[in-house]
Short mmCIF file of C-alpha atoms in Angstrom, two decimals:
data_model
loop_
_atom_site.label_atom_id
_atom_site.label_comp_id
_atom_site.label_asym_id
_atom_site.label_seq_id
_atom_site.Cartn_x
_atom_site.Cartn_y
_atom_site.Cartn_z
CA UNK U 51 -7.62 -28.42 -21.08
CA UNK U 52 -6.64 -30.36 -17.98
CA UNK U 53 -4.21 -27.78 -16.57
CA UNK U 54 -6.62 -24.93 -17.16
CA UNK U 55 -9.36 -26.81 -15.39
CA UNK U 56 -7.23 -27.24 -12.33
CA UNK U 57 -6.00 -23.68 -12.16
CA UNK U 58 -9.38 -22.05 -12.68
CA UNK U 59 -11.21 -21.08 -9.51
CA UNK U 60 -14.03 -23.51 -9.00
CA UNK U 61 -17.32 -23.26 -7.18
CA UNK U 62 -17.78 -26.93 -6.47
CA UNK U 63 -19.67 -26.22 -3.28
CA UNK U 64 -22.51 -24.76 -5.30
CA UNK U 65 -23.10 -28.06 -7.09
CA UNK U 66 -25.51 -30.44 -5.41
CA UNK U 67 -24.32 -34.01 -5.33
CA UNK U 68 -26.74 -36.58 -6.80
CA UNK U 69 -28.71 -38.95 -4.52
CA UNK U 70 -27.43 -37.16 -1.44
CA UNK U 71 -24.00 -38.77 -1.75
CA UNK U 72 -21.56 -37.77 0.97
CA UNK U 73 -18.44 -35.95 0.00
CA UNK U 74 -15.33 -37.08 1.75
CA UNK U 75 -13.19 -34.04 1.43
CA UNK U 76 -9.53 -34.38 2.28
CA UNK U 77 -7.12 -31.59 1.63
CA UNK U 78 -3.91 -32.51 -0.09
CA UNK U 79 -1.81 -29.51 0.78
CA UNK U 80 -2.86 -27.32 -2.11
CA UNK U 81 -6.06 -25.47 -2.77
CA UNK U 82 -5.73 -26.00 -6.48
CA UNK U 83 -6.77 -29.59 -7.06
CA UNK U 84 -10.28 -30.68 -6.24
CA UNK U 85 -9.69 -33.64 -3.95
CA UNK U 86 -13.17 -34.62 -3.02
CA UNK U 87 -13.96 -38.25 -3.55
CA UNK U 88 -17.63 -38.99 -3.60
CA UNK U 89 -18.56 -41.92 -1.43
CA UNK U 90 -22.02 -43.53 -1.11
CA UNK U 91 -24.04 -42.40 1.90
CA UNK U 92 -22.91 -43.91 5.18
CA UNK U 93 -19.62 -45.37 4.00
CA UNK U 94 -16.41 -44.77 5.92
CA UNK U 95 -13.35 -45.53 3.76
CA UNK U 96 -11.32 -47.15 6.53
CA UNK U 97 -14.10 -49.53 7.56
CA UNK U 98 -14.76 -50.26 3.91
CA UNK U 99 -11.14 -51.27 3.43
CA UNK U 100 -11.13 -53.42 6.56
CA UNK U 101 -13.78 -55.75 5.18
CA UNK U 102 -11.50 -56.57 2.27
CA UNK U 103 -8.35 -57.08 4.24
CA UNK U 104 -9.62 -59.35 7.01
CA UNK U 105 -7.49 -62.44 7.07
CA UNK U 106 -10.19 -65.07 6.87
CA UNK U 107 -12.73 -62.93 5.10
CA UNK U 108 -14.35 -64.30 1.98
CA UNK U 109 -13.73 -61.08 0.16
CA UNK U 110 -10.00 -60.77 0.60
CA UNK U 111 -8.69 -58.49 -2.12
CA UNK U 112 -5.20 -59.23 -3.23
CA UNK U 113 -3.36 -56.09 -4.05
CA UNK U 114 -0.34 -55.85 -6.26
CA UNK U 115 2.42 -55.66 -3.66
CA UNK U 116 5.42 -57.48 -5.02
CA UNK U 117 8.33 -55.39 -6.09
CA UNK U 118 11.94 -54.56 -5.57
CA UNK U 119 13.05 -50.99 -6.10
CA UNK U 120 16.24 -49.30 -5.02
CA UNK U 121 18.06 -46.02 -5.29
CA UNK U 122 21.38 -44.78 -4.01
CA UNK U 123 23.45 -41.61 -4.15
CA UNK U 124 27.08 -41.55 -5.12
CA UNK U 125 29.60 -39.06 -6.41
CA UNK U 126 28.08 -38.85 -9.88
CA UNK U 127 24.44 -38.48 -8.85
CA UNK U 128 21.66 -40.93 -8.07
CA UNK U 129 21.14 -44.40 -9.53
CA UNK U 130 17.59 -45.76 -9.57
CA UNK U 131 16.84 -49.38 -10.39
CA UNK U 132 13.55 -51.27 -10.28
CA UNK U 133 12.17 -54.64 -11.33
CA UNK U 134 9.09 -54.88 -13.52
CA UNK U 135 6.90 -57.71 -12.26
CA UNK U 136 3.32 -56.96 -11.30
CA UNK U 137 1.48 -59.58 -9.21
CA UNK U 138 -1.97 -60.01 -7.75
CA UNK U 139 -1.64 -62.69 -5.09
CA UNK U 140 0.03 -65.63 -6.84
CA UNK U 141 -0.87 -64.51 -10.32
CA UNK U 142 1.61 -62.53 -12.39
CA UNK U 143 -0.20 -59.74 -14.16
CA UNK U 144 2.71 -58.65 -16.28
CA UNK U 145 6.48 -58.89 -16.40
CA UNK U 146 6.92 -55.50 -18.02
CA UNK U 147 5.37 -52.93 -15.74
CA UNK U 148 6.91 -49.44 -15.52
CA UNK U 149 7.64 -48.79 -11.88
CA UNK U 150 9.44 -45.52 -12.38
CA UNK U 151 7.40 -42.42 -13.12
CA UNK U 152 9.19 -39.62 -14.90
CA UNK U 153 7.82 -36.59 -13.09
CA UNK U 154 9.91 -34.09 -15.03
CA UNK U 155 13.34 -34.18 -16.68
CA UNK U 156 14.97 -33.74 -13.25
CA UNK U 157 12.70 -35.82 -11.00
CA UNK U 158 11.89 -39.49 -10.84
CA UNK U 159 9.49 -41.37 -8.60
CA UNK U 160 9.61 -45.11 -7.96
CA UNK U 161 6.61 -47.24 -7.10
CA UNK U 162 6.09 -50.16 -4.77
CA UNK U 163 3.01 -51.35 -2.97
CA UNK U 164 -0.32 -51.06 -4.66
CA UNK U 165 0.15 -50.34 -8.35
CA UNK U 166 -3.04 -48.28 -8.68
CA UNK U 167 -2.27 -46.09 -5.67
CA UNK U 168 1.29 -45.41 -6.79
CA UNK U 169 0.40 -44.61 -10.38
CA UNK U 170 -2.41 -42.27 -9.36
CA UNK U 171 -0.72 -40.40 -6.53
CA UNK U 172 2.57 -39.95 -8.30
CA UNK U 173 0.73 -38.49 -11.26
CA UNK U 174 -1.00 -36.05 -8.88
CA UNK U 175 2.46 -35.21 -7.56
CA UNK U 176 3.65 -34.59 -11.11
CA UNK U 177 0.71 -32.19 -11.57
CA UNK U 178 1.72 -30.27 -8.46
CA UNK U 179 5.35 -30.11 -9.55
CA UNK U 180 4.32 -28.68 -12.90
CA UNK U 181 2.08 -26.06 -11.30
CA UNK U 182 4.89 -25.14 -8.90
CA UNK U 183 7.20 -24.57 -11.83
CA UNK U 184 4.65 -22.41 -13.62
CA UNK U 185 3.98 -20.30 -10.56
CA UNK U 186 7.52 -19.89 -9.30
CA UNK U 187 9.51 -20.08 -12.54
CA UNK U 188 11.93 -22.56 -11.05
CA UNK U 189 12.15 -26.31 -10.61
CA UNK U 190 10.65 -27.72 -7.46
CA UNK U 191 13.27 -29.13 -5.06
CA UNK U 192 13.30 -32.85 -4.32
CA UNK U 193 12.66 -32.04 -0.67
CA UNK U 194 9.54 -30.03 -1.48
CA UNK U 195 8.21 -32.59 -3.95
CA UNK U 196 8.60 -35.41 -1.44
CA UNK U 197 6.97 -33.27 1.28
CA UNK U 198 3.99 -32.62 -1.02
CA UNK U 199 3.55 -36.35 -1.62
CA UNK U 200 4.01 -37.14 2.06
CA UNK U 201 1.39 -34.60 3.13
CA UNK U 202 -1.07 -35.83 0.50
CA UNK U 203 -0.71 -39.38 1.78
CA UNK U 204 -0.95 -38.28 5.42
CA UNK U 205 -4.47 -37.05 4.69
CA UNK U 206 -5.50 -40.59 3.78
CA UNK U 207 -4.08 -42.21 6.89
CA UNK U 208 -5.88 -45.43 7.82
CA UNK U 209 -7.76 -45.65 4.52
CA UNK U 210 -5.76 -48.50 3.07
CA UNK U 211 -3.35 -46.77 0.72
CA UNK U 212 -0.22 -48.76 0.06
CA UNK U 213 2.65 -46.74 -1.38
CA UNK U 214 6.38 -47.07 -0.86
CA UNK U 215 8.02 -44.54 -3.10
CA UNK U 216 11.39 -42.95 -3.57
CA UNK U 217 11.59 -39.46 -4.99
CA UNK U 218 14.94 -38.98 -6.72
CA UNK U 219 16.28 -35.92 -8.42
CA UNK U 220 18.90 -33.26 -8.77
CA UNK U 221 18.05 -29.73 -7.69
CA UNK U 222 19.92 -26.59 -6.62
CA UNK U 223 20.99 -28.35 -3.42
CA UNK U 224 22.57 -31.23 -5.32
CA UNK U 225 21.41 -34.83 -5.71
CA UNK U 226 18.34 -35.64 -3.65
CA UNK U 227 16.81 -38.92 -2.53
CA UNK U 228 13.73 -39.22 -0.32
CA UNK U 229 11.76 -42.26 0.77
CA UNK U 230 8.02 -41.63 1.24
CA UNK U 231 5.41 -44.16 2.30
CA UNK U 232 1.72 -44.43 3.09
CA UNK U 233 2.27 -44.12 6.85
CA UNK U 234 3.55 -40.61 6.32
CA UNK U 235 7.21 -41.55 6.76
CA UNK U 236 9.52 -39.26 4.83
CA UNK U 237 13.24 -39.87 5.11
CA UNK U 238 16.17 -38.32 3.32
CA UNK U 239 19.12 -40.63 2.83
CA UNK U 240 21.88 -41.99 0.68
CA UNK U 241 20.44 -45.40 0.00
CA UNK U 242 16.97 -46.94 0.11
CA UNK U 243 15.24 -50.05 -1.11
CA UNK U 244 11.52 -50.83 -0.99
CA UNK U 245 9.14 -53.64 -1.81
CA UNK U 246 8.85 -57.30 -0.94
CA UNK U 247 12.41 -57.94 -2.11
CA UNK U 248 13.95 -54.94 -0.39
CA UNK U 249 15.97 -56.91 2.14
CA UNK U 250 17.71 -58.93 -0.58
CA UNK U 251 18.58 -55.77 -2.43
CA UNK U 252 19.91 -54.12 0.76
CA UNK U 253 22.25 -57.05 1.30
CA UNK U 254 23.97 -56.68 -2.06
CA UNK U 255 23.73 -52.89 -2.24
CA UNK U 256 25.10 -52.25 1.27
CA UNK U 257 28.02 -54.60 0.71
CA UNK U 258 29.13 -53.07 -2.56
CA UNK U 259 28.27 -49.40 -2.06
CA UNK U 260 30.92 -46.69 -1.75
CA UNK U 261 30.48 -42.98 -2.36
CA UNK U 262 33.35 -42.95 -4.86
CA UNK U 263 32.02 -45.61 -7.21
CA UNK U 264 32.69 -45.01 -10.88
CA UNK U 265 29.66 -44.83 -13.16
CA UNK U 266 30.02 -48.31 -14.68
CA UNK U 267 30.58 -49.77 -11.19
CA UNK U 268 27.44 -48.06 -9.91
CA UNK U 269 25.36 -49.37 -12.83
CA UNK U 270 26.68 -52.85 -12.17
CA UNK U 271 25.92 -52.64 -8.45
CA UNK U 272 22.35 -51.46 -8.96
CA UNK U 273 21.65 -54.10 -11.57
CA UNK U 274 23.10 -56.87 -9.44
CA UNK U 275 21.15 -55.81 -6.37
CA UNK U 276 17.83 -55.94 -8.24
CA UNK U 277 18.81 -59.18 -9.96
CA UNK U 278 19.61 -60.88 -6.64
CA UNK U 279 16.34 -59.68 -5.18
CA UNK U 280 14.40 -61.05 -8.15
CA UNK U 281 16.24 -64.35 -7.80
CA UNK U 282 15.16 -64.86 -4.20
CA UNK U 283 11.84 -63.03 -4.05
CA UNK U 284 9.03 -64.71 -5.94
CA UNK U 285 7.11 -61.47 -6.32
CA UNK U 286 9.91 -59.62 -8.12
CA UNK U 287 11.18 -60.30 -11.60
CA UNK U 288 10.80 -59.45 -15.24
CA UNK U 289 13.36 -56.86 -16.26
CA UNK U 290 15.68 -54.44 -14.48
CA UNK U 291 14.93 -50.84 -15.43
CA UNK U 292 17.78 -48.54 -14.53
CA UNK U 293 17.98 -44.74 -14.51
CA UNK U 294 20.81 -42.34 -13.69
CA UNK U 295 20.00 -38.87 -12.36
CA UNK U 296 22.72 -36.37 -13.25
CA UNK U 297 23.02 -32.66 -12.82
CA UNK U 298 21.40 -31.93 -16.16
CA UNK U 299 18.59 -34.43 -15.70
CA UNK U 300 17.99 -38.17 -15.70
CA UNK U 301 18.81 -40.70 -18.40
CA UNK U 302 17.43 -44.17 -18.82
CA UNK U 303 20.46 -46.41 -18.68
CA UNK U 304 19.13 -49.85 -19.55
CA UNK U 305 16.34 -52.37 -19.47
CA UNK U 306 17.61 -55.94 -19.12
CA UNK U 307 15.78 -59.18 -18.64
CA UNK U 308 16.75 -60.92 -15.40
CA UNK U 309 16.94 -64.26 -17.15
CA UNK U 310 19.68 -62.91 -19.38
CA UNK U 311 21.41 -61.36 -16.36
CA UNK U 312 21.38 -64.78 -14.73
CA UNK U 313 23.21 -66.29 -17.68
CA UNK U 314 25.66 -63.39 -17.76
CA UNK U 315 26.56 -63.67 -14.07
CA UNK U 316 26.76 -67.44 -14.32
CA UNK U 317 29.39 -67.14 -17.05
CA UNK U 318 31.34 -64.63 -14.99
CA UNK U 319 31.55 -67.09 -12.15
CA UNK U 320 33.21 -69.71 -14.33
CA UNK I 94 12.77 -49.82 19.71
CA UNK I 95 12.99 -46.04 19.89
CA UNK I 96 14.33 -44.47 23.05
CA UNK I 97 14.02 -41.07 24.65
CA UNK I 98 15.35 -39.78 27.95
CA UNK I 99 15.20 -36.45 29.74
CA UNK I 100 16.77 -35.32 33.03
CA UNK I 101 16.14 -32.02 34.75
CA UNK I 102 18.94 -30.35 36.67
CA UNK I 103 18.90 -27.23 38.87
CA UNK I 104 19.28 -24.86 35.92
CA UNK I 105 19.22 -27.07 32.82
CA UNK I 106 17.43 -29.97 31.15
CA UNK I 107 19.42 -32.70 29.46
CA UNK I 108 17.72 -34.75 26.75
CA UNK I 109 18.85 -37.59 24.52
CA UNK I 110 17.25 -39.69 21.79
CA UNK I 111 18.48 -42.57 19.69
CA UNK I 112 19.09 -41.89 16.00
CA UNK I 113 17.71 -44.94 14.30
CA UNK I 114 14.78 -44.87 11.89
CA UNK I 115 13.81 -48.49 11.41
CA UNK I 116 11.18 -50.27 9.40
CA UNK I 117 10.64 -53.78 10.81
CA UNK I 118 14.05 -55.44 10.44
CA UNK I 119 15.73 -52.79 8.32
CA UNK I 120 17.50 -49.70 9.65
CA UNK I 121 16.51 -47.13 7.05
CA UNK I 122 18.50 -44.30 8.61
CA UNK I 123 21.09 -44.30 11.38
CA UNK I 124 21.42 -40.53 11.73
CA UNK I 125 17.78 -39.59 12.21
CA UNK I 126 17.00 -36.62 14.49
CA UNK I 127 13.96 -37.14 16.73
CA UNK I 128 14.08 -33.73 18.37
CA UNK I 129 11.96 -30.85 17.14
CA UNK I 130 12.86 -27.32 18.11
CA UNK I 131 9.66 -25.56 19.15
CA UNK I 132 11.40 -22.33 20.12
CA UNK I 133 14.77 -21.07 21.25
CA UNK I 134 14.46 -22.85 24.59
CA UNK I 135 11.97 -25.66 24.02
CA UNK I 136 12.60 -29.07 22.49
CA UNK I 137 10.00 -31.68 21.66
CA UNK I 138 11.23 -35.27 21.47
CA UNK I 139 8.85 -37.50 19.58
CA UNK I 140 8.69 -41.26 18.95
CA UNK I 141 5.89 -43.58 17.93
CA UNK I 142 4.11 -44.71 14.81
CA UNK I 143 5.85 -44.05 11.50
CA UNK I 144 4.25 -40.99 9.92
CA UNK I 145 2.41 -39.77 13.00
CA UNK I 146 5.57 -38.60 14.75
CA UNK I 147 6.68 -36.10 12.12
CA UNK I 148 3.17 -34.97 11.20
CA UNK I 149 2.15 -34.32 14.81
CA UNK I 150 5.45 -32.83 15.94
CA UNK I 151 5.66 -30.47 12.96
CA UNK I 152 2.05 -29.42 13.53
CA UNK I 153 2.87 -28.48 17.14
CA UNK I 154 6.12 -26.84 16.06
CA UNK I 155 4.46 -24.63 13.47
CA UNK I 156 1.66 -23.64 15.83
CA UNK I 157 4.09 -22.64 18.55
CA UNK I 158 5.97 -20.53 16.03
CA UNK I 159 2.71 -19.01 14.83
CA UNK I 160 1.86 -18.00 18.39
CA UNK I 161 5.13 -16.09 18.56
CA UNK I 162 4.44 -14.37 15.26
CA UNK I 163 0.95 -13.34 16.28
CA UNK I 164 1.63 -12.24 19.83
CA UNK I 165 5.22 -11.12 19.79
CA UNK I 166 6.41 -13.41 22.56
CA UNK I 167 7.01 -17.14 22.89
CA UNK I 168 4.88 -19.74 24.58
CA UNK I 169 6.33 -20.92 27.88
CA UNK I 170 7.29 -24.62 28.16
CA UNK I 171 4.31 -25.20 30.43
CA UNK I 172 1.89 -23.65 27.96
CA UNK I 173 3.46 -25.50 25.04
CA UNK I 174 3.17 -28.82 26.89
CA UNK I 175 -0.47 -28.24 27.71
CA UNK I 176 -1.19 -27.18 24.14
CA UNK I 177 0.43 -30.38 22.87
CA UNK I 178 -1.52 -32.51 25.32
CA UNK I 179 -4.79 -30.85 24.34
CA UNK I 180 -4.16 -31.62 20.67
CA UNK I 181 -3.31 -35.24 21.46
CA UNK I 182 -6.46 -35.54 23.55
CA UNK I 183 -8.65 -34.00 20.84
CA UNK I 184 -7.38 -36.46 18.23
CA UNK I 185 -7.47 -39.44 20.58
CA UNK I 186 -11.12 -40.28 20.04
CA UNK I 187 -11.24 -39.19 16.43
CA UNK I 188 -10.93 -41.33 13.30
CA UNK I 189 -7.21 -40.66 13.19
CA UNK I 190 -5.57 -40.70 16.62
CA UNK I 191 -1.84 -39.94 16.73
CA UNK I 192 0.15 -42.76 18.26
CA UNK I 193 3.11 -40.74 19.58
CA UNK I 194 5.07 -40.66 22.82
CA UNK I 195 6.65 -37.35 23.72
CA UNK I 196 9.05 -35.59 26.00
CA UNK I 197 8.93 -31.81 26.10
CA UNK I 198 11.94 -30.09 27.61
CA UNK I 199 12.27 -26.37 28.08
CA UNK I 200 13.75 -23.52 30.02
CA UNK I 201 11.45 -20.76 31.19
CA UNK I 202 13.16 -17.48 32.08
CA UNK I 203 10.91 -17.08 35.13
CA UNK I 204 10.29 -20.64 36.30
CA UNK I 205 13.53 -22.31 35.30
CA UNK I 206 13.99 -25.70 33.64
CA UNK I 207 11.03 -28.02 33.04
CA UNK I 208 10.58 -31.53 31.68
CA UNK I 209 7.18 -32.91 30.68
CA UNK I 210 6.31 -36.54 29.95
CA UNK I 211 3.42 -37.21 27.53
CA UNK I 212 2.18 -40.41 26.03
CA UNK I 213 -0.14 -41.44 23.22
CA UNK I 214 -3.14 -41.51 25.57
CA UNK I 215 -2.47 -37.80 26.16
CA UNK I 216 -1.35 -38.07 29.74
CA UNK I 217 0.85 -35.19 30.90
CA UNK I 218 3.19 -35.19 33.85
CA UNK I 219 5.88 -32.75 34.87
CA UNK I 220 8.77 -34.88 36.05
CA UNK I 221 12.38 -34.47 37.17
CA UNK I 222 13.38 -37.31 34.85
CA UNK I 223 11.57 -39.42 32.28
CA UNK I 224 12.15 -41.95 29.52
CA UNK I 225 10.24 -43.68 26.69
CA UNK I 226 10.85 -47.01 25.02
CA UNK I 227 12.14 -50.40 26.17
CA UNK I 228 15.25 -48.66 27.46
CA UNK I 229 13.07 -46.89 30.00
CA UNK I 230 12.55 -50.18 31.82
CA UNK I 231 16.24 -50.20 32.58
CA UNK I 232 17.07 -46.53 33.03
CA UNK I 233 14.19 -45.42 35.22
CA UNK I 234 15.38 -47.51 38.15
CA UNK I 235 18.90 -46.13 37.73
CA UNK I 236 17.54 -42.63 37.85
CA UNK I 237 15.33 -43.47 40.82
CA UNK I 238 18.41 -44.70 42.67
CA UNK I 239 20.92 -42.00 41.83
CA UNK I 240 19.04 -38.84 40.87
CA UNK I 241 19.28 -35.85 43.19
CA UNK I 242 17.49 -32.63 42.21
CA UNK I 243 20.06 -30.17 43.56
CA UNK I 244 23.15 -31.83 42.23
CA UNK I 245 24.47 -30.73 38.90
CA UNK I 246 24.62 -34.32 37.80
CA UNK I 247 25.26 -35.02 34.17
CA UNK I 248 24.29 -38.49 33.07
CA UNK I 249 25.86 -38.91 29.71
CA UNK I 250 25.14 -41.52 27.11
CA UNK I 251 28.30 -42.16 25.20
CA UNK I 252 26.92 -44.39 22.50
CA UNK I 253 27.55 -42.84 19.08
CA UNK I 254 24.01 -43.63 18.12
CA UNK I 255 22.51 -40.96 20.42
CA UNK I 256 21.70 -37.29 19.92
CA UNK I 257 22.25 -35.46 23.20
CA UNK I 258 21.17 -31.85 23.80
CA UNK I 259 21.18 -29.54 26.79
CA UNK I 260 18.73 -26.69 27.37
CA UNK I 261 19.56 -23.90 29.79
CA UNK I 262 19.12 -20.14 30.05
CA UNK I 263 21.38 -19.67 27.03
CA UNK I 264 19.30 -21.89 24.77
CA UNK I 265 19.73 -25.28 23.15
CA UNK I 266 23.18 -26.79 22.87
CA UNK I 267 24.28 -29.92 21.01
CA UNK I 268 26.33 -32.23 23.20
CA UNK I 269 27.09 -35.13 20.92
CA UNK I 270 30.61 -36.20 21.72
CA UNK I 271 30.97 -36.36 25.46
CA UNK I 272 33.15 -38.60 27.65
CA UNK I 273 31.59 -41.41 29.67
CA UNK I 274 29.67 -40.98 32.94
CA UNK I 275 31.13 -38.00 34.72
CA UNK I 276 29.31 -36.88 37.84
CA UNK I 277 30.12 -33.58 39.45
CA UNK I 278 28.50 -32.06 42.49
CA UNK I 279 27.69 -28.37 42.47
#
């Protein structure tokens, strides 16, 4: 089984790689997972990425970057809200993408940046959190989980990863919210927003945020902030997925289409 | 732009750093601490590229602490500064150089206070006063004009958005809420 494979001691070094392929080995902060990505002979990941991101290059790859995600702490825990549009350049892949990964019943991770990178690395983080719980018989703290992710990403500095993630949870120290990105930035705070629409969300969220919000007020604020970001940012849209992290775990509050929210807020104005 | 300043007095070093963690136009945190405590009497102030600062500073911090665990006594500020510079230099021509600008401030029980200026090209200079960031363009001339090594001069930055700390023979002290520009001669 997958977990058994990871935990078993492995003698990978004894295996010869086919065709003399080079192994790019990068440690990710734990000796458990085998993090060696095979790369064809003579290829350096950073240079490889550069050829695809040159501005006037013929081969410009368009990564899925558009998003708005936000999270804030208040007296009753942490609210997490994200949009669900996935774009590749000017093409919309899907309007219903899940940008929140449920790491465990107490931890959530949001995704912005490159969809593939986020989905993969947050799943690796979820693996580590599970192994931590098995080894130590207690839930991993939000601080430790975010540090694990941050250190994993720091190993791939300069190789073109694009991840802007918020790790949200409730542990023995109370509600926790950390922002982690591909540069290796890791910040603890009360309020963050990421993605192409983050500035629009900050505008609404900052203006309406107070620590002593009631739960319905907090839900409304989070939903409005994402809605306003989707209204102005072309790369955000679809639906607003909202979660609430409480002491006994997270709950999924709602999933509402932004078109319907538009009609709802329009009526309120009149 | 991030700002650091350090001033050495006759028996202390005064250091201050701004507390903003920004990402292009957005201030992500306004209470961010840029000082890393290497030991009881050494502080490392670190600014620069986003993840590099924390990764590099924590690496130095843990290694200095490891030295103490292994050998039973702490690295002196001079040794810590040279160790830091060597690491910066080693990474400079690697695939992943660390783009960080540093100030290392410490108090050695034998040699007294010391302030070291380091930049991302791994230059190292022991200086009576030093600053990093755009603010340095303004403050260095002020310090050139008014600094005197023997005077117990305390230049204080009153802006609420600064973390100010003092290192002397007693250790590291937080000096956050201080009144404006008082100068006293010893």
